[in-house]
Short mmCIF file of C-alpha atoms and ligand atoms in Angstrom, two decimals:
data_model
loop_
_atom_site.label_atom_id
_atom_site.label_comp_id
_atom_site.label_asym_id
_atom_site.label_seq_id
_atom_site.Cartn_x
_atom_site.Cartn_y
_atom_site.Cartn_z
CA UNK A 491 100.49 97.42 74.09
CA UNK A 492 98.86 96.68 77.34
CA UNK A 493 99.47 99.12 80.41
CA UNK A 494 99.67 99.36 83.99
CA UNK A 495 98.94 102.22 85.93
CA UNK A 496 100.14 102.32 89.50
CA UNK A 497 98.74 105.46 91.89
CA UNK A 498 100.73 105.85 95.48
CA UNK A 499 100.67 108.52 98.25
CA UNK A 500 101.95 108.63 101.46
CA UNK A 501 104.04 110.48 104.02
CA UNK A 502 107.54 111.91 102.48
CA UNK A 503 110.22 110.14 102.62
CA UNK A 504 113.36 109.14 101.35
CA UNK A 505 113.74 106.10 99.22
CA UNK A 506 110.17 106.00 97.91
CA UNK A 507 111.31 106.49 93.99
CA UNK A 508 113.71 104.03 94.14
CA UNK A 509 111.98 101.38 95.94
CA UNK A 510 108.80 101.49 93.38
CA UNK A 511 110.78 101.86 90.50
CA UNK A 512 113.22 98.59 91.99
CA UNK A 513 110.10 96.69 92.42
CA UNK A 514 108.68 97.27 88.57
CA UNK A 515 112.54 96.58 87.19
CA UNK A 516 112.97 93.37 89.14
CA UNK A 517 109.67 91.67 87.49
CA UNK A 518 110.80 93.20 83.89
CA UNK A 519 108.95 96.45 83.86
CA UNK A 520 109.56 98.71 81.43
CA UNK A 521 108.36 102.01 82.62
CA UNK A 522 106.36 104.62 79.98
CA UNK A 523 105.33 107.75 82.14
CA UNK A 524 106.44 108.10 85.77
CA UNK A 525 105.56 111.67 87.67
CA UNK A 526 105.62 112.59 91.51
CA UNK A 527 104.93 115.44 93.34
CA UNK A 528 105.46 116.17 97.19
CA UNK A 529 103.48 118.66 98.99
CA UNK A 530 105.95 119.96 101.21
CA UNK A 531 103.38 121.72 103.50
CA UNK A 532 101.56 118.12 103.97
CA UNK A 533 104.49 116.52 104.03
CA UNK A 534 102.58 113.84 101.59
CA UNK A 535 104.19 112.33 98.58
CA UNK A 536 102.46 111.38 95.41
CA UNK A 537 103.62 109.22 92.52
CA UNK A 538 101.77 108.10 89.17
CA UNK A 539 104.02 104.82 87.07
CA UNK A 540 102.44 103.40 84.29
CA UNK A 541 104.65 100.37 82.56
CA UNK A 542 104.51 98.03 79.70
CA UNK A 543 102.17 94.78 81.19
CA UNK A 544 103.34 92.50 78.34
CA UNK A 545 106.75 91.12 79.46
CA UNK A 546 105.88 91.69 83.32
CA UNK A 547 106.67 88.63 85.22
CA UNK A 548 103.57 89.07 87.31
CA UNK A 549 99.91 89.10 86.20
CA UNK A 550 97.34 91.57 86.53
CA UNK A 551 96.27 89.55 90.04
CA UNK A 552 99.47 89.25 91.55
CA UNK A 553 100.39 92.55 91.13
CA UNK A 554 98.66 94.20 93.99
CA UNK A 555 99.58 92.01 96.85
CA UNK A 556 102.87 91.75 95.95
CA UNK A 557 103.25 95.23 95.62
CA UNK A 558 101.70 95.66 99.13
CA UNK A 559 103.85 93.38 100.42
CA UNK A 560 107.00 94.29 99.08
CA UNK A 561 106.60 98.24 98.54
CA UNK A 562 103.05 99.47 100.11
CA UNK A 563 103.58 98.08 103.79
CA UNK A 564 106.82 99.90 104.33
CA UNK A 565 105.98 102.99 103.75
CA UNK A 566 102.27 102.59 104.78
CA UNK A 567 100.92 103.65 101.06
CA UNK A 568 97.36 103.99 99.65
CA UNK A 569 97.82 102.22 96.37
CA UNK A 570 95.46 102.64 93.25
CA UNK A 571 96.09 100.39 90.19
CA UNK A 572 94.54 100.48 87.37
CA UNK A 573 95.20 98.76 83.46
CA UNK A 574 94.08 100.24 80.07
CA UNK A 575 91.93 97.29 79.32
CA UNK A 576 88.90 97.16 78.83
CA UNK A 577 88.24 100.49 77.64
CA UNK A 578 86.45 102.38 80.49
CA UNK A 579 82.64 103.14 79.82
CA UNK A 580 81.58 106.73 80.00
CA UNK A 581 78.00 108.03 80.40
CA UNK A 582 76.97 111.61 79.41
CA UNK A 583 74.13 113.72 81.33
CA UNK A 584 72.79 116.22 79.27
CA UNK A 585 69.88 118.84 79.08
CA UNK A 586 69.04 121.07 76.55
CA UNK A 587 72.85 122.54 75.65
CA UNK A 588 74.19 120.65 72.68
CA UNK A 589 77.56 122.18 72.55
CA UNK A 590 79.62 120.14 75.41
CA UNK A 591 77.75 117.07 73.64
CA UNK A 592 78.20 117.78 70.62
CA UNK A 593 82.37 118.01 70.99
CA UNK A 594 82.51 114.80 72.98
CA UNK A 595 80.31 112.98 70.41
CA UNK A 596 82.64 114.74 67.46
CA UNK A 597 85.80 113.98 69.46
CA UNK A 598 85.05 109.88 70.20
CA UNK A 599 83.76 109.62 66.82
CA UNK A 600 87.26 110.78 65.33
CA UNK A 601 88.81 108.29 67.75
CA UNK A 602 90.31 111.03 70.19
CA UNK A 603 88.86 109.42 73.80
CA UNK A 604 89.73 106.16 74.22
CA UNK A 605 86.43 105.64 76.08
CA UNK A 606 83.02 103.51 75.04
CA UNK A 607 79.97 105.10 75.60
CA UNK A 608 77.28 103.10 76.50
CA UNK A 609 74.44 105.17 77.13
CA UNK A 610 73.19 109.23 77.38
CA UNK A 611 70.80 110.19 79.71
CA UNK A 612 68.76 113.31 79.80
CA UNK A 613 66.04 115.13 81.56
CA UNK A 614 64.67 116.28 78.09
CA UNK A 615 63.99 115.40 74.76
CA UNK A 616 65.92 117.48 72.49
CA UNK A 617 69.15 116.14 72.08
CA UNK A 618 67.45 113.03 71.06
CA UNK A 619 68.24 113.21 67.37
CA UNK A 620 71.76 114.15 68.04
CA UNK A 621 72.75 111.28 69.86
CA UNK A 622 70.52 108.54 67.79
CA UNK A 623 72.30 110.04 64.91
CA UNK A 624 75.41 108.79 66.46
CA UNK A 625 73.99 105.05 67.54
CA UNK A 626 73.72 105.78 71.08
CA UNK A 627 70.99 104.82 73.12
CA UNK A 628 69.58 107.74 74.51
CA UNK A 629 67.27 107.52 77.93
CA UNK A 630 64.93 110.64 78.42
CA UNK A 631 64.02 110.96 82.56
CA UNK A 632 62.43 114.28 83.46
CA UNK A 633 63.58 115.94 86.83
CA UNK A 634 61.68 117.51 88.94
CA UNK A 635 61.90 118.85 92.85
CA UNK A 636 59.07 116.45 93.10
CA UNK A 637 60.50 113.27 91.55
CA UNK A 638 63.98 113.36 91.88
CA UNK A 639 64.67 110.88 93.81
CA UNK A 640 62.82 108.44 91.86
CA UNK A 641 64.14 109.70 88.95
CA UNK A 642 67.80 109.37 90.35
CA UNK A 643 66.89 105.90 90.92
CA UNK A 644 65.92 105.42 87.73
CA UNK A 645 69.57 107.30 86.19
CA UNK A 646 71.27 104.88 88.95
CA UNK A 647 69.61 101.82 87.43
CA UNK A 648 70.18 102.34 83.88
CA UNK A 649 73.84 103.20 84.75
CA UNK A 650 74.37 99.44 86.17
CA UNK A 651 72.28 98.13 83.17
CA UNK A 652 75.19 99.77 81.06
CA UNK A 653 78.47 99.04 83.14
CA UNK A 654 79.00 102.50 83.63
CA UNK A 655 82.43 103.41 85.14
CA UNK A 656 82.36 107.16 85.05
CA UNK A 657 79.72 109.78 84.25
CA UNK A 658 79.94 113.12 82.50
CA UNK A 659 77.93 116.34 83.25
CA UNK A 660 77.93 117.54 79.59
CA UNK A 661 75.81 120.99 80.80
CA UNK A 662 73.20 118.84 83.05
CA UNK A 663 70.94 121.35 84.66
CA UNK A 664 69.91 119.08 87.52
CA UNK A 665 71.91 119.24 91.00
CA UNK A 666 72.74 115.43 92.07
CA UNK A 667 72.04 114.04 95.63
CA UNK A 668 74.52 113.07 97.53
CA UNK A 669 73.31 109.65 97.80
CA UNK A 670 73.70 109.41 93.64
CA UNK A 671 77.36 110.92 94.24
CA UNK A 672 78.43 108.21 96.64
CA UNK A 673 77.94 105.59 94.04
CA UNK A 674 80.26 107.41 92.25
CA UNK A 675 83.06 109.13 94.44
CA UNK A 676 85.51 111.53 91.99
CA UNK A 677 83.76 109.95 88.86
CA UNK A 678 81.19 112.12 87.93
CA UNK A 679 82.59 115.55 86.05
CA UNK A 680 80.97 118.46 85.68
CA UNK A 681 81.67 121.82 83.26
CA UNK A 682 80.78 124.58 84.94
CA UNK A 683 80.76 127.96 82.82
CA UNK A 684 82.69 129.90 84.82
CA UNK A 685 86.58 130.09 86.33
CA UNK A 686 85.59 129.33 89.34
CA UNK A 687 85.38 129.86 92.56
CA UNK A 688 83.52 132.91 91.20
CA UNK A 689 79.95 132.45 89.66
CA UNK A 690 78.95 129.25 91.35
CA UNK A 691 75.70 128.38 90.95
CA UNK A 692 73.22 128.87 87.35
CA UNK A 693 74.10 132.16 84.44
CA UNK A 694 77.33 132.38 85.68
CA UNK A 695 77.53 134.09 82.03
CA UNK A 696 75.08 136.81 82.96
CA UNK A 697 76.55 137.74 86.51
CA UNK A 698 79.91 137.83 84.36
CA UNK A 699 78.69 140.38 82.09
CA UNK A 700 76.72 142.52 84.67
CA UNK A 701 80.28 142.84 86.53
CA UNK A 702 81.94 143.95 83.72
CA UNK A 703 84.68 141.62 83.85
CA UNK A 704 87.56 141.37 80.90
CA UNK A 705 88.08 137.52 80.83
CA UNK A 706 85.66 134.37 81.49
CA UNK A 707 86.49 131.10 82.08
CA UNK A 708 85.66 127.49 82.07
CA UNK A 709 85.80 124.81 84.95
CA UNK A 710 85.81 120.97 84.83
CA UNK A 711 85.63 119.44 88.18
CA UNK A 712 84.47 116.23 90.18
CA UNK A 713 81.44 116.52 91.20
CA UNK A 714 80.44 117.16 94.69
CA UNK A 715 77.35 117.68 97.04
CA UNK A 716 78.33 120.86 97.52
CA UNK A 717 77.29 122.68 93.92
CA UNK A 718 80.36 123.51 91.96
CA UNK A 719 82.98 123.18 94.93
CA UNK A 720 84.25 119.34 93.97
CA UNK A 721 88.31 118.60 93.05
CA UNK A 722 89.10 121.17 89.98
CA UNK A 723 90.59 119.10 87.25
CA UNK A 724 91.05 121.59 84.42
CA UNK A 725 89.93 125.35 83.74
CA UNK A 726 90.62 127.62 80.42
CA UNK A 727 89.94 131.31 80.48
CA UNK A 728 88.92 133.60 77.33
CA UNK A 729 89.51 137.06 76.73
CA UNK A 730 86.17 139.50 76.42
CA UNK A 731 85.56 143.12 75.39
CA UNK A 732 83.50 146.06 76.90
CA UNK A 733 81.44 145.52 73.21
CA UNK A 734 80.83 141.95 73.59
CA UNK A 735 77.41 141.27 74.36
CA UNK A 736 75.98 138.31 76.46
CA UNK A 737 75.50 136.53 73.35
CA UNK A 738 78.78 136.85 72.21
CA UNK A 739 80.12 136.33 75.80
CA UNK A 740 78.19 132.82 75.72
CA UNK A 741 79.45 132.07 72.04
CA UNK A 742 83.09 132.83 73.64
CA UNK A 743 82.64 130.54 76.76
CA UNK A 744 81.12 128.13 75.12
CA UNK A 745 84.44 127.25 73.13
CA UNK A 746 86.39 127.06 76.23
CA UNK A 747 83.91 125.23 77.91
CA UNK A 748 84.36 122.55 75.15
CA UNK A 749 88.15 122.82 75.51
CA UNK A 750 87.88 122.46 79.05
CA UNK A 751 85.93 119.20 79.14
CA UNK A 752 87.33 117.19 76.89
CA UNK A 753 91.32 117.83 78.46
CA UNK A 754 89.64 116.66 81.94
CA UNK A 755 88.32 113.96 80.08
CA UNK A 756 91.18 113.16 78.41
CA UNK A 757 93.15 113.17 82.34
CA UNK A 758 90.77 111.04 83.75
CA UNK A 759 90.57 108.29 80.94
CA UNK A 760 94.31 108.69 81.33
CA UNK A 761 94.42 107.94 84.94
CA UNK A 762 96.34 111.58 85.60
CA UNK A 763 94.20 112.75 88.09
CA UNK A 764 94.45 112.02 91.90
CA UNK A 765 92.06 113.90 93.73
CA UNK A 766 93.31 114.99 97.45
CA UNK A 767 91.16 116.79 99.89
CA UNK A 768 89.21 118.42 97.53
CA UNK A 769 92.03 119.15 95.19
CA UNK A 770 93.52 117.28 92.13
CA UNK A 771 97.35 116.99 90.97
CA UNK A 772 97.37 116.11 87.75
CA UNK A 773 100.50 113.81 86.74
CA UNK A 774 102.13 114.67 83.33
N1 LIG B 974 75.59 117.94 93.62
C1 LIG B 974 75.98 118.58 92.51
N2 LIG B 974 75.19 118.54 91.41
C2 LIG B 974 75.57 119.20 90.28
C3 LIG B 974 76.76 119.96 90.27
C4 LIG B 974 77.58 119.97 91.45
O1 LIG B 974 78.67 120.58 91.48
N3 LIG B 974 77.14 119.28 92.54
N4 LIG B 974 77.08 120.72 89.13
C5 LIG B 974 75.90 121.04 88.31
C6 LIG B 974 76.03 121.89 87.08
N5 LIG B 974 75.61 123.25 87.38
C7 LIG B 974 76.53 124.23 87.15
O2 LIG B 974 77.58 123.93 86.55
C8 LIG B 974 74.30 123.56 87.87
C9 LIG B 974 73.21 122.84 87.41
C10 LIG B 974 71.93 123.09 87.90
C11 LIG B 974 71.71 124.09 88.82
C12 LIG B 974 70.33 124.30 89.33
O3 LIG B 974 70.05 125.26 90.05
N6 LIG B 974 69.41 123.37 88.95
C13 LIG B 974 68.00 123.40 89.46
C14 LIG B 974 67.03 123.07 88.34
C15 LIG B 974 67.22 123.96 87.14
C16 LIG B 974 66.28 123.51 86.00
O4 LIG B 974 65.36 122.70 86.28
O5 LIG B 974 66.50 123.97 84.87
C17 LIG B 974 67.86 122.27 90.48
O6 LIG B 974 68.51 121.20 90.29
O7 LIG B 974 67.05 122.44 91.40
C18 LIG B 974 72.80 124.84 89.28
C19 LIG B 974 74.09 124.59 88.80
C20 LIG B 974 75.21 119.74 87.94
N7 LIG B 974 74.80 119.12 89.16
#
């Protein structure tokens, strides 16, 4: 069954519900998933409908406009709408940490992400194998803080070679410009091992277990110039011990790290997550 997706926000007011779902049941929709949330504060509403496509009245071009005309104008609403065709086409970054990888890879190959995945790209060789072992192609471009901007260039290229639509960090030790994050506004996501805001930045594990602390945590987030302060889409904490050492600690985040990922994955490919100054609500 093919599927719309229709994203709205805009000042709170009454009506809005009824109006959008009266549009989608006059052309023959027959609504799946509908969520909204207001933000009382903002005053700003925000509403995710996604509806059966096959016996719509209008096609994928028409809907748009017509929904602009008839919906968007009066109530002066950004619009985002999206289909689940094609499948959207996912590239992963990775370094020299096979676990994040390793999930995705086990997770797509059992059919759970609804994603193709064109290409990986690395600034090493060692997860070479790994991914070849999976037939995907798998682009080695060493970083450095004396080629990166060629090298970005390079990542940039092979990404439009591939029809990328999205990118995943999957543990990528590299900080991005900001000029590679513009070609990609709230579609790169990044796992960073830690429940942030605390322990931005690299061994978030080690400042963890120097402080003593009694749970650890995982955060999957759009990725931002700023490092590890984009849109939080997911996070998972763990429980530790005063005997766990920073082995174990790692062996413990690790797992939620994995966990984290793939649900912010899974929200993305889904279309659940609207990202709104520099935080996300997540439709069910
Ligand atoms: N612009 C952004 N780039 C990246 C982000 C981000 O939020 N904004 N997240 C990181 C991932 N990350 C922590 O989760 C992280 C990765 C790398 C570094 C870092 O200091 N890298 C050094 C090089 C380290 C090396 O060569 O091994 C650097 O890039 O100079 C800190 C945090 C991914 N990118």
């Amino acid at each position: 069954m093919k599927k719309a997706i229709l994203i709205v926000q805009c000042s709170d007011q009454k009506g809005i519900v009824a109006e959008v779902s009266r549009f989608l049941y006059s052309y023959n929709g027959n609504i799946l998933e509908v969520d909204q949330h207001v933000d009382v504060e903002m005053g700003m509403f925000f509403m995710r409908a996604a509806w059966e496509l096959d016996s719509f009245f209008l096609g994928k071009d028409e809907i748009l406009p017509r929904f602009e005309e008839e919906v968007g104008k009066r109530f002066k609403m950004e619009i985002k709408l999206h289909f689940d065709f094609p499948r959207p086409r996912m590239a992963i970054f990775v370094s020299k940490l096979s676990h994040c990888l390793f999930d995705i890879l086990g997770r797509h190959h059992a059919g759970q992400l609804e994603v193709d995945i064109p290409v990986v790209v690395s600034n090493h060789s060692d997860l070479k194998p790994i991914v070849e072992a999976f037939g995907i192609p798998f682009f080695i471009i060493p970083v450095s803080s004396s080629n990166k901007e060629s090298a970005e260039a390079l990542q940039l290229q092979l990404l439009e070679e591939h029809r990328v639509d999205f990118v995943v960090l999957a543990r990528y030790m590299q900080i991005l410009s900001g000029d590679f994050i513009r070609h990609f506004p709230n579609r790169i996501i990044n796992i960073h091992h830690s429940f942030l805001p605390a322990f931005v930045g690299a061994r978030p594990y080690h400042a963890a277990f120097e402080r003593g602390v009694k749970i650890i945590g995982a955060t999957a987030h759009y990725v931002t110039e700023e490092l590890d302060a984009g849109p939080i889409i997911e996070q998972e904490v763990a429980r530790v011990r005063h005997h766990n050492t920073i082995a174990e600690l790692v062996q413990i985040g690790q797992d939620v790290e994995k966990v984290t990922l793939s649900k912010a994955i899974k929200y993305h490919l889904d279309r659940k997550v609207l990202a709104f100054r520099n935080k996300t609500i997540i439709f069910y």
